[in-house]
Amino acid sequence: MNWRRLLDHPSLALGLAATLAFALLGLASLIWTPYPIADIAISRRFLVPDASHLLGTDHLGRDMLSLIMAGTLTSFTVGAAAVAIGVGIGVPMGLVAAMWGGPVDWVAMRISDLAFAFPSVIIAILIATLIGPGATNAIIAIGIFNIPVFARVARGGALALSSLDFIGAARLAGLGKAAIAWRHILPNIMSLIIVQGTIQLSLGILAEAGLSYIGLGTQPPATSLGLMLRDAQSLFLIHPSLSLLPGLAIVLIVVALNIAGDGLRDALDPRLRRQELA
Amino acid sequence: MLYLLRRLAGFALTLLIAALVIFVLLDLLPGDPARFILGINASADALAALRLQMGLDIPAPARFGNWVWSMLQGDFGVSHTQRAPVAKLIAERMAVTLPLSVFAMAISMAVGLPLGILAARHRGKPLDTALMVMAQGGVAVPNFWFGMLLTLLFAVTLRWLPPGGFTPWYEDGWLALRGLVLPSLALALPQAAILARVMRTALVDVAGQDFIRTARAKGMTYGEAIWRHGVRNALLPVLTILGLQFAYLIAGTIIVENVFYLPGLGRLIFTAISERDLVLVRSATMVLVLAVSATMLVVDLTYALVDPRLRERRA
């Protein structure tokens, strides 16, 4: 897509710009934060925002801006890794189901049903029972939840394409099922996958926040937006800003991603305009 | 009829495999569950006693069979940390979790569907835009954070409702109900935003179809045509989302319970995790999976009921 087309879709440009801004804010935390996030200074706790601490400090005297930067990075990393798992396993599964059909399709769809029966909270509970909580735990839990979503998107897209002439032509040209799936179907369902990927990324960021909030996700000394909310919970009646800021950050990131996703859907494939949130 | 039987068989199969997955994860992977539960400092006597209590002396396949068989009879085993039947523990907590999810679902439908219809009827006008901007925000709000905000407003500032905790139904039904108002709202509103968006899209979609034009040609007003013919058709995609939502509400209550200190299934599970009560975690997750799958089943069957086309195609 060239830049001129991007400007034809102002909401897409806005959503992408905002998403990019948050992603860069998170990435910046790798090399620089205003204060180290492990920098505990009780004497400086509950500071109101001023020039030295733009967003104030938390109950341990840590700089809120630094925490939010690092937390944003965690949110994006966990969400993106979970999308990668979903795409990496789900898309091939959906393509195989659509191309081979029959019993193969049946088995793939039953696996997908099974995965739907395990919301990420339940998977996170099972993993936490076995090996304890952690960010990896959240990635696996959300990733497993993403698999059937992408499998269904890929299968649906592939089935819709498979009756078209150019697929028939490819078959006549002697291409095998795997080659057709890879060379002709995958490029054509890429826009579907990208749009779904944006949606799942925003859902994954929400899910990560939830899992960390109940203690099944990211663990200290690492931080995440959900973990910040967990820390702030017992204090939020006295110091509401400690809960307001991370929550607001989550809302803004997710809104940015959703706007970008809606815009992408319209820009990549106007025909999809009608299938909102399906 | 054939469709019903096939769907039921699929449901049973999904549950059986889900049970197998949970069993393998919690019973086989830890190696010796008794050692896992009691820790490395456990005495040999204690280990032997627990192994006997958990039936670890019999081979794994038989253990799995026994577990499934006794669950079918309503026996979910005995929690060794709480020293009580797991079925009883779960039933107690369900008295909080189930009404909470049902209330939340009811609220989100009562709010989301009319707003979606309203937005569709005013498509392209400022009201539609305003509603959809609100929905865009609502979709992005984490329910547990929204719960915190609600507490701040209605419990701390206005003091209309309790900030948390729960009075059991048998002690005071009114107080119990009041305790669930804020948690239900916290769960419901983000869902309502999704519902409103889906309802709007579905209606807008249907409004462009030929049969609506035919109905208009027969002399119905636009509103009548949408109401008599549109809504029922638009409900199909909405129904799918409703089913998914209810399934995730059940799981979502686990998170929101934490905000309001509610003694629901989630808190039972967290205690069980920290105390390594494998028997309790195993059965509680199985109950959750059952609830989610049963919801999906009900949705599929309703789908077939509402849309005869589907029944014929699949059967």
Coordinates of C-alpha atoms in Angstrom, one line a residue:
Chain A
M1 CA 0.0 0.0 0.0
N2 CA 1.4 3.4 -0.9
W3 CA 1.2 6.5 1.3
R4 CA -1.3 8.3 -0.8
R5 CA -3.8 5.5 -0.2
L6 CA -3.2 5.7 3.4
L7 CA -4.2 9.4 3.4
D8 CA -7.5 8.4 1.7
H9 CA -8.4 6.7 5.0
P10 CA -7.9 9.2 7.7
S11 CA -9.2 6.9 10.5
L12 CA -6.7 4.2 9.4
A13 CA -3.9 6.8 9.4
L14 CA -5.0 8.0 12.9
G15 CA -5.3 4.5 14.3
L16 CA -2.0 3.4 12.9
A17 CA -0.2 6.6 14.1
A18 CA -1.6 6.2 17.6
T19 CA -0.7 2.5 17.7
L20 CA 2.8 3.2 16.4
A21 CA 3.2 6.0 19.0
F22 CA 2.3 3.6 21.9
A23 CA 4.5 0.8 20.4
L24 CA 7.4 3.2 20.2
L25 CA 6.8 4.4 23.7
G26 CA 7.0 0.8 24.8
L27 CA 10.1 0.0 22.7
A28 CA 11.8 3.1 24.1
S29 CA 11.6 1.6 27.6
L30 CA 14.1 -1.0 26.4
I31 CA 16.9 1.6 26.2
W32 CA 15.6 4.5 28.3
T33 CA 13.0 5.3 30.9
P34 CA 12.9 8.5 32.9
Y35 CA 13.8 6.4 36.0
P36 CA 14.7 2.7 36.3
I37 CA 11.5 0.8 37.0
A38 CA 13.0 -1.2 39.8
D39 CA 14.1 2.0 41.5
I40 CA 12.2 1.9 44.8
A41 CA 12.3 5.0 46.9
I42 CA 9.7 5.0 49.7
S43 CA 10.5 8.6 50.5
R44 CA 9.3 9.7 47.1
R45 CA 6.1 7.7 47.1
F46 CA 2.6 9.0 46.0
L47 CA 4.2 12.1 44.5
V48 CA 1.7 14.2 42.4
P49 CA 2.8 14.8 38.8
D50 CA 5.5 17.5 38.5
A51 CA 8.5 18.3 36.3
S52 CA 10.6 15.5 37.7
H53 CA 7.9 12.9 37.6
L54 CA 5.5 13.7 34.8
L55 CA 2.9 11.3 35.9
G56 CA 3.8 11.1 39.6
T57 CA 5.0 8.1 41.6
D58 CA 3.4 4.9 42.9
H59 CA 3.2 3.3 46.4
L60 CA 6.9 2.3 46.2
G61 CA 8.1 5.7 44.9
R62 CA 8.6 4.3 41.3
D63 CA 8.1 6.7 38.5
M64 CA 4.6 6.1 36.9
L65 CA 5.7 7.2 33.4
S66 CA 8.5 4.7 33.4
L67 CA 6.2 1.9 34.6
I68 CA 3.6 2.7 32.0
M69 CA 6.3 2.7 29.3
A70 CA 7.6 -0.7 30.4
G71 CA 4.0 -2.0 30.9
T72 CA 3.0 -1.0 27.4
L73 CA 6.0 -3.0 26.0
T74 CA 4.8 -6.0 28.0
S75 CA 1.2 -5.6 26.7
F76 CA 2.4 -5.4 23.1
T77 CA 4.9 -8.3 23.4
V78 CA 2.4 -10.7 25.0
G79 CA -0.4 -9.7 22.6
A80 CA 1.9 -10.0 19.5
A81 CA 3.4 -13.3 20.6
A82 CA -0.1 -14.7 21.2
V83 CA -1.1 -13.6 17.7
A84 CA 2.0 -15.2 16.3
I85 CA 1.0 -18.5 18.0
G86 CA -2.6 -18.1 16.7
V87 CA -1.5 -17.4 13.1
G88 CA 1.4 -19.9 13.1
I89 CA -0.8 -22.8 14.1
G90 CA -4.4 -21.7 13.3
V91 CA -3.9 -20.6 9.7
P92 CA -2.2 -23.8 8.5
M93 CA -4.9 -25.7 10.3
G94 CA -7.7 -23.8 8.6
L95 CA -6.0 -24.1 5.2
V96 CA -5.5 -27.9 5.6
A97 CA -9.1 -28.2 6.7
A98 CA -10.5 -26.3 3.7
M99 CA -8.2 -28.0 1.1
W100 CA -8.5 -31.6 2.2
G101 CA -12.0 -31.4 3.5
G102 CA -13.9 -34.5 4.7
P103 CA -12.6 -36.2 7.8
V104 CA -9.5 -33.9 7.9
D105 CA -11.9 -30.9 8.0
W106 CA -14.0 -32.6 10.7
V107 CA -11.0 -33.3 12.9
A108 CA -9.6 -29.8 12.5
M109 CA -13.0 -28.3 13.4
R110 CA -13.4 -30.5 16.5
I111 CA -9.9 -29.4 17.6
S112 CA -11.0 -25.8 17.1
D113 CA -14.3 -26.4 19.1
L114 CA -12.2 -27.9 21.9
A115 CA -10.0 -24.9 22.0
F116 CA -13.0 -22.6 22.1
A117 CA -14.2 -24.5 25.2
F118 CA -11.0 -23.4 27.0
P119 CA -11.2 -19.6 27.5
S120 CA -7.7 -18.1 28.2
V121 CA -8.5 -17.7 31.9
I122 CA -9.0 -21.5 32.2
I123 CA -5.8 -22.3 30.3
A124 CA -3.9 -19.8 32.4
I125 CA -5.3 -21.4 35.6
L126 CA -4.2 -24.9 34.4
I127 CA -0.7 -23.7 33.5
A128 CA -0.4 -21.7 36.7
T129 CA -1.3 -24.8 38.7
L130 CA 1.4 -26.8 37.0
I131 CA 4.4 -24.4 36.7
G132 CA 3.3 -21.2 38.3
P133 CA 2.3 -17.9 36.8
G134 CA 4.3 -15.7 34.5
A135 CA 4.3 -13.7 31.2
T136 CA 5.0 -16.8 29.2
N137 CA 2.0 -18.4 30.8
A138 CA -0.2 -15.5 29.5
I139 CA 1.3 -15.8 26.0
I140 CA 0.5 -19.5 25.8
A141 CA -3.0 -19.0 27.3
I142 CA -4.0 -16.2 24.9
G143 CA -2.2 -17.9 22.0
I144 CA -4.1 -21.1 22.4
F145 CA -7.3 -19.1 22.5
N146 CA -6.2 -17.4 19.2
I147 CA -5.7 -20.7 17.3
P148 CA -9.3 -21.5 16.6
V149 CA -10.1 -17.9 15.7
F150 CA -7.4 -17.9 12.9
A151 CA -8.2 -21.4 11.9
R152 CA -11.9 -20.4 11.3
V153 CA -10.9 -17.2 9.4
A154 CA -8.4 -19.1 7.2
R155 CA -10.9 -22.0 6.5
G156 CA -13.8 -19.6 5.8
G157 CA -11.6 -17.5 3.4
A158 CA -10.2 -20.6 1.7
L159 CA -13.6 -22.2 1.2
A160 CA -15.0 -19.0 -0.3
L161 CA -12.0 -18.9 -2.8
S162 CA -11.8 -22.6 -3.6
S163 CA -14.8 -22.5 -6.0
L164 CA -13.3 -19.7 -8.1
D165 CA -11.8 -20.2 -11.5
F166 CA -8.2 -19.3 -10.8
I167 CA -8.1 -22.1 -8.2
G168 CA -9.5 -24.5 -10.7
A169 CA -6.9 -23.3 -13.2
A170 CA -4.1 -23.9 -10.7
R171 CA -5.4 -27.4 -10.1
L172 CA -5.5 -28.1 -13.9
A173 CA -1.9 -26.8 -14.1
G174 CA -1.0 -29.7 -11.9
L175 CA -0.4 -27.9 -8.6
G176 CA -0.9 -30.0 -5.5
K177 CA -3.2 -28.9 -2.7
A178 CA -0.4 -27.6 -0.5
A179 CA 1.1 -25.6 -3.3
I180 CA -2.3 -24.1 -4.2
A181 CA -2.9 -23.2 -0.5
W182 CA 0.5 -21.6 -0.2
R183 CA 0.7 -19.8 -3.6
H184 CA -2.8 -18.9 -4.4
I185 CA -5.0 -19.0 -1.4
L186 CA -2.8 -17.6 1.3
P187 CA -2.0 -14.3 -0.5
N188 CA -5.6 -13.8 -1.1
I189 CA -6.7 -14.3 2.5
M190 CA -3.8 -12.2 3.8
S191 CA -6.0 -9.2 4.3
L192 CA -8.5 -11.2 6.3
I193 CA -5.7 -12.5 8.5
I194 CA -4.2 -9.0 9.0
V195 CA -7.5 -7.5 10.0
Q196 CA -8.2 -10.4 12.4
G197 CA -4.6 -10.1 13.7
T198 CA -5.3 -6.5 14.7
I199 CA -8.5 -7.5 16.5
Q200 CA -6.8 -10.4 18.3
L201 CA -3.9 -8.1 19.2
S202 CA -6.2 -5.7 20.9
L203 CA -8.2 -8.6 22.6
G204 CA -4.8 -10.1 23.7
I205 CA -3.7 -6.8 25.3
L206 CA -7.0 -6.8 27.2
A207 CA -6.6 -10.4 28.2
E208 CA -3.0 -9.9 29.3
A209 CA -4.2 -7.0 31.5
G210 CA -6.9 -9.3 33.0
L211 CA -4.6 -12.2 33.6
S212 CA -1.9 -10.1 35.2
Y213 CA -4.5 -8.3 37.3
I214 CA -5.6 -11.6 38.9
G215 CA -2.0 -12.7 39.3
L216 CA -1.7 -15.3 36.6
G217 CA 0.3 -13.2 34.1
T218 CA 3.4 -11.0 34.4
Q219 CA 5.1 -11.2 37.8
P220 CA 7.2 -8.6 39.6
P221 CA 9.8 -7.2 39.2
A222 CA 8.7 -7.1 35.6
T223 CA 5.7 -4.9 35.1
S224 CA 2.6 -4.7 32.9
L225 CA -0.4 -2.4 32.8
G226 CA -2.6 -5.1 34.4
L227 CA 0.0 -5.7 37.1
M228 CA 0.0 -2.0 37.9
L229 CA -3.7 -2.2 38.4
R230 CA -3.3 -5.1 40.7
D231 CA -0.8 -3.2 42.8
A232 CA -3.0 -0.1 42.8
Q233 CA -6.2 -1.9 43.8
S234 CA -5.9 -1.8 47.6
L235 CA -4.9 1.9 47.3
F236 CA -7.2 3.2 44.7
L237 CA -9.7 4.8 47.1
I238 CA -6.9 7.0 48.5
H239 CA -4.8 7.4 45.4
P240 CA -7.1 6.9 42.4
S241 CA -4.6 8.2 39.9
L242 CA -2.5 5.0 40.4
S243 CA -5.4 3.0 38.9
L244 CA -6.6 5.6 36.5
L245 CA -3.4 6.0 34.5
P246 CA -2.6 2.3 33.6
G247 CA -6.3 1.7 32.8
L248 CA -6.4 4.8 30.6
A249 CA -3.3 3.6 28.8
I250 CA -5.0 0.2 28.1
V251 CA -8.1 1.9 26.8
L252 CA -6.1 4.2 24.5
I253 CA -4.0 1.4 23.1
V254 CA -7.0 -0.8 22.4
V255 CA -9.0 2.0 20.9
A256 CA -6.0 2.9 18.6
L257 CA -5.7 -0.7 17.5
N258 CA -9.4 -1.1 16.9
I259 CA -9.6 2.1 14.8
A260 CA -6.5 0.9 12.9
G261 CA -8.2 -2.5 12.4
D262 CA -11.4 -1.1 11.2
G263 CA -9.5 1.2 8.8
L264 CA -7.4 -1.7 7.6
R265 CA -10.4 -3.7 6.8
D266 CA -11.9 -0.9 4.7
A267 CA -8.6 -0.1 3.0
L268 CA -7.5 -3.6 2.2
D269 CA -10.8 -5.0 1.1
P270 CA -13.9 -2.8 0.8
R271 CA -16.0 -6.0 0.3
L272 CA -15.4 -6.8 4.0
R273 CA -16.9 -3.6 5.2
R274 CA -20.1 -5.3 5.9
Q275 CA -18.7 -8.2 8.0
E276 CA -18.0 -6.1 11.0
L277 CA -16.9 -8.0 14.1
A278 CA -17.9 -11.3 12.7
Chain B
M1 CA -33.6 -34.5 14.6
L2 CA -30.5 -35.9 13.1
Y3 CA -28.9 -32.5 13.5
L4 CA -29.8 -32.5 17.2
L5 CA -28.3 -35.9 17.7
R6 CA -25.1 -35.1 15.8
R7 CA -24.7 -31.9 17.7
L8 CA -25.2 -33.7 21.1
A9 CA -22.7 -36.3 20.1
G10 CA -20.2 -33.6 19.2
F11 CA -20.9 -31.9 22.6
A12 CA -20.2 -35.1 24.5
L13 CA -17.1 -35.8 22.5
T14 CA -15.7 -32.3 23.1
L15 CA -16.3 -32.7 26.9
L16 CA -14.7 -36.1 27.0
I17 CA -11.6 -34.8 25.2
A18 CA -11.5 -31.7 27.4
A19 CA -11.6 -34.0 30.4
L20 CA -8.8 -36.0 29.0
V21 CA -6.7 -32.8 28.4
I22 CA -7.3 -31.6 32.0
F23 CA -6.6 -35.1 33.4
V24 CA -3.3 -35.3 31.5
L25 CA -2.2 -31.8 32.5
L26 CA -3.1 -32.1 36.2
D27 CA -2.8 -35.8 36.9
L28 CA 0.0 -37.1 34.7
L29 CA 2.3 -34.2 34.0
P30 CA 3.1 -33.5 37.7
G31 CA 4.6 -37.0 37.9
D32 CA 3.5 -38.0 41.4
P33 CA 0.4 -35.8 42.2
A34 CA 0.7 -36.7 45.9
R35 CA 4.3 -35.5 46.0
F36 CA 3.3 -32.4 44.0
I37 CA 0.6 -31.6 46.5
L38 CA 2.5 -32.2 49.7
G39 CA 5.8 -30.9 48.6
I40 CA 9.3 -32.4 49.0
N41 CA 9.4 -32.4 52.8
A42 CA 6.4 -34.7 53.1
S43 CA 6.7 -37.8 55.2
A44 CA 6.5 -41.2 53.6
D45 CA 3.4 -42.0 55.6
A46 CA 1.6 -38.8 54.6
L47 CA 2.4 -39.5 50.9
A48 CA 1.2 -43.1 51.1
A49 CA -2.0 -42.0 52.8
L50 CA -2.7 -39.3 50.2
R51 CA -1.9 -41.7 47.3
L52 CA -4.4 -44.1 48.7
Q53 CA -7.0 -41.3 49.2
M54 CA -6.5 -40.1 45.6
G55 CA -6.6 -43.6 44.3
L56 CA -3.1 -43.3 42.8
D57 CA -2.4 -47.0 43.3
I58 CA -4.6 -47.8 40.3
P59 CA -3.3 -47.3 36.7
A60 CA -3.9 -43.9 35.0
P61 CA -6.4 -45.0 32.4
A62 CA -8.6 -46.6 35.1
R63 CA -8.2 -43.5 37.2
F64 CA -9.4 -41.3 34.3
G65 CA -12.4 -43.6 33.7
N66 CA -13.3 -43.5 37.4
W67 CA -13.0 -39.7 37.4
V68 CA -15.3 -39.3 34.4
W69 CA -17.7 -42.0 35.7
S70 CA -18.1 -40.4 39.1
M71 CA -18.5 -36.9 37.6
L72 CA -21.4 -38.3 35.6
Q73 CA -23.0 -39.3 38.8
G74 CA -22.4 -35.9 40.3
D75 CA -19.4 -36.9 42.5
F76 CA -16.5 -34.5 41.9
G77 CA -14.2 -36.0 44.5
V78 CA -13.1 -34.7 47.9
S79 CA -10.8 -31.7 48.4
H80 CA -8.1 -32.6 50.8
T81 CA -7.3 -29.0 51.7
Q82 CA -10.9 -27.9 52.4
R83 CA -11.9 -31.4 53.6
A84 CA -15.2 -31.2 51.9
P85 CA -16.8 -32.7 48.8
V86 CA -15.7 -30.6 45.7
A87 CA -19.3 -30.7 44.3
K88 CA -20.6 -28.9 47.5
L89 CA -17.8 -26.3 47.3
I90 CA -18.4 -25.5 43.7
A91 CA -22.2 -25.4 44.2
E92 CA -21.7 -22.8 47.0
R93 CA -19.6 -20.6 44.8
M94 CA -21.9 -21.0 41.8
A95 CA -24.5 -19.2 43.9
V96 CA -22.4 -16.1 43.2
T97 CA -20.9 -16.8 39.8
L98 CA -24.0 -18.0 38.0
P99 CA -26.4 -15.1 39.0
L100 CA -23.5 -12.7 38.3
S101 CA -23.1 -13.9 34.7
V102 CA -26.8 -14.1 34.1
F103 CA -27.4 -10.5 35.4
A104 CA -24.5 -9.2 33.3
M105 CA -25.9 -10.9 30.2
A106 CA -29.3 -9.5 30.8
I107 CA -28.0 -6.0 31.3
S108 CA -25.8 -6.1 28.3
M109 CA -28.7 -7.3 26.1
A110 CA -31.1 -4.7 27.6
V111 CA -28.5 -1.9 26.9
G112 CA -26.7 -3.1 23.8
L113 CA -29.5 -4.4 21.5
P114 CA -31.8 -1.3 21.7
L115 CA -28.8 1.0 21.2
G116 CA -27.7 -1.0 18.2
I117 CA -31.2 -0.8 16.7
L118 CA -31.3 2.9 17.4
A119 CA -28.0 3.5 15.7
A120 CA -29.0 1.4 12.7
R121 CA -32.3 3.4 12.3
H122 CA -30.3 6.6 12.4
R123 CA -27.5 5.4 10.2
G124 CA -25.1 8.0 9.1
K125 CA -26.7 10.7 11.4
P126 CA -25.0 12.3 14.4
L127 CA -26.8 10.0 16.9
D128 CA -25.4 6.9 15.1
T129 CA -21.9 8.4 15.1
A130 CA -22.1 9.3 18.8
L131 CA -23.3 5.8 19.7
M132 CA -20.6 4.1 17.7
V133 CA -17.9 6.3 19.2
M134 CA -19.2 5.3 22.6
A135 CA -19.2 1.7 21.6
Q136 CA -15.7 2.0 20.3
G137 CA -14.6 3.2 23.7
G138 CA -16.8 0.6 25.5
V139 CA -15.2 -2.3 23.7
A140 CA -11.7 -1.1 24.8
V141 CA -12.5 -0.8 28.5
P142 CA -11.2 -3.7 30.6
N143 CA -14.2 -4.9 32.7
F144 CA -12.2 -5.1 35.9
W145 CA -10.9 -1.5 35.5
F146 CA -14.4 -0.4 34.8
G147 CA -15.5 -2.1 38.0
M148 CA -12.9 0.0 39.9
L149 CA -14.3 3.2 38.4
L150 CA -17.9 2.2 39.2
T151 CA -16.8 1.5 42.8
L152 CA -15.2 4.9 43.0
L153 CA -18.4 6.6 41.7
F154 CA -21.3 4.6 43.2
A155 CA -19.8 3.2 46.4
V156 CA -17.3 5.8 47.5
T157 CA -18.5 9.1 46.2
L158 CA -22.3 8.6 46.1
R159 CA -22.5 5.7 48.6
W160 CA -25.4 4.1 46.9
L161 CA -24.1 0.6 46.8
P162 CA -21.6 -1.5 48.7
P163 CA -18.0 -1.4 47.3
G164 CA -17.5 -5.1 47.7
G165 CA -18.1 -8.2 49.6
F166 CA -21.2 -10.5 49.5
T167 CA -24.0 -11.4 51.8
P168 CA -25.2 -14.9 51.2
W169 CA -28.6 -15.2 49.6
Y170 CA -30.1 -17.2 52.5
E171 CA -29.1 -14.4 55.0
D172 CA -30.5 -11.5 53.1
G173 CA -31.5 -11.8 49.5
W174 CA -31.8 -8.0 49.0
L175 CA -28.3 -7.3 50.3
A176 CA -27.0 -10.2 48.1
L177 CA -28.6 -8.6 45.1
R178 CA -27.2 -5.2 45.9
G179 CA -23.8 -6.7 46.2
L180 CA -24.0 -8.0 42.6
V181 CA -25.2 -4.7 41.0
L182 CA -21.8 -3.1 40.4
P183 CA -20.0 -6.3 39.4
S184 CA -22.8 -7.1 36.9
L185 CA -22.6 -3.6 35.5
A186 CA -18.8 -3.9 35.2
L187 CA -19.1 -7.1 33.2
A188 CA -22.1 -6.0 31.2
L189 CA -21.2 -2.6 29.7
P190 CA -18.1 -3.6 27.7
Q191 CA -20.2 -6.5 26.4
A192 CA -23.1 -4.2 25.6
A193 CA -20.8 -2.1 23.4
I194 CA -19.9 -5.2 21.4
L195 CA -23.5 -6.2 21.1
A196 CA -24.6 -2.7 20.0
R197 CA -22.0 -2.8 17.2
V198 CA -23.0 -6.3 16.0
M199 CA -26.7 -5.5 16.2
R200 CA -26.2 -2.3 14.2
T201 CA -24.1 -3.9 11.5
A202 CA -26.5 -6.9 11.2
L203 CA -29.5 -4.6 10.9
V204 CA -27.8 -2.3 8.4
D205 CA -26.9 -5.4 6.4
V206 CA -30.4 -6.7 6.5
A207 CA -31.9 -3.3 5.6
G208 CA -30.3 -3.5 2.2
Q209 CA -31.8 -6.9 1.3
D210 CA -34.4 -7.6 -1.3
F211 CA -37.1 -8.8 1.2
I212 CA -37.1 -5.5 3.0
R213 CA -37.6 -3.7 -0.3
T214 CA -40.5 -6.1 -1.1
A215 CA -42.0 -5.4 2.3
R216 CA -41.7 -1.7 1.7
A217 CA -43.3 -2.1 -1.8
K218 CA -46.2 -3.9 -0.1
G219 CA -46.8 -0.6 1.8
M220 CA -45.0 -1.1 5.1
T221 CA -43.2 1.8 6.5
Y222 CA -39.4 1.4 6.9
G223 CA -39.8 0.9 10.6
E224 CA -42.5 -1.7 10.2
A225 CA -40.5 -3.6 7.6
I226 CA -37.4 -3.6 9.8
W227 CA -39.3 -4.6 12.9
R228 CA -41.4 -7.3 11.3
H229 CA -38.8 -8.8 9.0
G230 CA -35.4 -7.3 9.7
V231 CA -34.8 -7.9 13.4
R232 CA -35.5 -11.6 13.3
N233 CA -33.0 -12.0 10.4
A234 CA -30.5 -9.7 12.0
L235 CA -30.7 -11.7 15.2
L236 CA -28.7 -14.6 13.7
P237 CA -25.2 -13.1 13.9
V238 CA -26.2 -11.4 17.1
L239 CA -27.0 -14.8 18.6
T240 CA -23.6 -16.2 17.7
I241 CA -21.9 -13.3 19.5
L242 CA -24.3 -13.6 22.5
G243 CA -23.3 -17.2 22.9
L244 CA -19.6 -16.4 22.8
Q245 CA -20.2 -13.6 25.2
F246 CA -22.0 -15.6 27.8
A247 CA -19.2 -18.2 27.6
Y248 CA -16.6 -15.5 28.3
L249 CA -18.8 -13.8 30.9
I250 CA -18.6 -17.0 32.9
A251 CA -14.8 -17.0 32.6
G252 CA -14.7 -13.2 33.0
T253 CA -16.5 -13.3 36.4
I254 CA -13.4 -14.9 37.7
I255 CA -11.5 -11.6 37.0
V256 CA -14.2 -9.2 38.2
E257 CA -14.8 -11.2 41.4
N258 CA -11.4 -10.0 42.4
V259 CA -12.4 -6.3 42.2
F260 CA -15.4 -6.7 44.5
Y261 CA -14.1 -9.4 46.8
L262 CA -16.9 -11.8 45.8
P263 CA -16.7 -15.4 47.0
G264 CA -17.3 -16.9 43.6
L265 CA -15.8 -19.8 41.6
G266 CA -12.7 -17.7 40.7
R267 CA -11.6 -17.2 44.3
L268 CA -12.2 -20.8 45.1
I269 CA -9.9 -21.7 42.2
F270 CA -7.1 -19.3 43.2
T271 CA -7.1 -20.7 46.8
A272 CA -6.9 -24.1 45.3
I273 CA -4.0 -23.2 43.0
S274 CA -2.0 -21.7 45.9
E275 CA -2.7 -24.7 48.1
R276 CA -1.9 -27.1 45.2
D277 CA -5.3 -28.7 45.6
L278 CA -5.2 -30.6 42.3
V279 CA -8.5 -32.4 42.8
L280 CA -10.3 -29.1 43.3
V281 CA -8.6 -27.3 40.4
R282 CA -9.3 -30.3 38.1
S283 CA -13.0 -30.4 38.9
A284 CA -13.5 -26.6 39.0
T285 CA -11.9 -26.1 35.5
M286 CA -14.0 -29.0 34.2
V287 CA -17.2 -27.3 35.5
L288 CA -16.1 -24.1 33.7
V289 CA -15.4 -25.9 30.5
L290 CA -18.8 -27.6 30.8
A291 CA -20.5 -24.3 31.3
V292 CA -18.8 -22.8 28.2
S293 CA -19.4 -25.8 26.0
A294 CA -23.1 -26.0 27.1
T295 CA -23.6 -22.4 26.2
M296 CA -22.2 -23.0 22.7
L297 CA -24.5 -26.0 22.4
V298 CA -27.5 -24.0 23.3
V299 CA -26.6 -21.3 20.9
D300 CA -26.1 -23.8 18.0
L301 CA -29.5 -25.4 18.8
T302 CA -31.2 -22.0 19.0
Y303 CA -29.6 -21.1 15.8
A304 CA -31.1 -24.1 14.1
L305 CA -34.5 -23.3 15.7
V306 CA -34.5 -19.7 14.5
D307 CA -33.1 -20.4 11.0
P308 CA -34.8 -23.4 9.3
R309 CA -32.4 -23.1 6.4
L310 CA -29.5 -24.1 8.6
R311 CA -31.3 -27.2 9.9
E312 CA -31.8 -28.6 6.4
R313 CA -28.3 -27.8 5.2
R314 CA -26.5 -29.4 8.1
A315 CA -28.7 -32.5 8.6

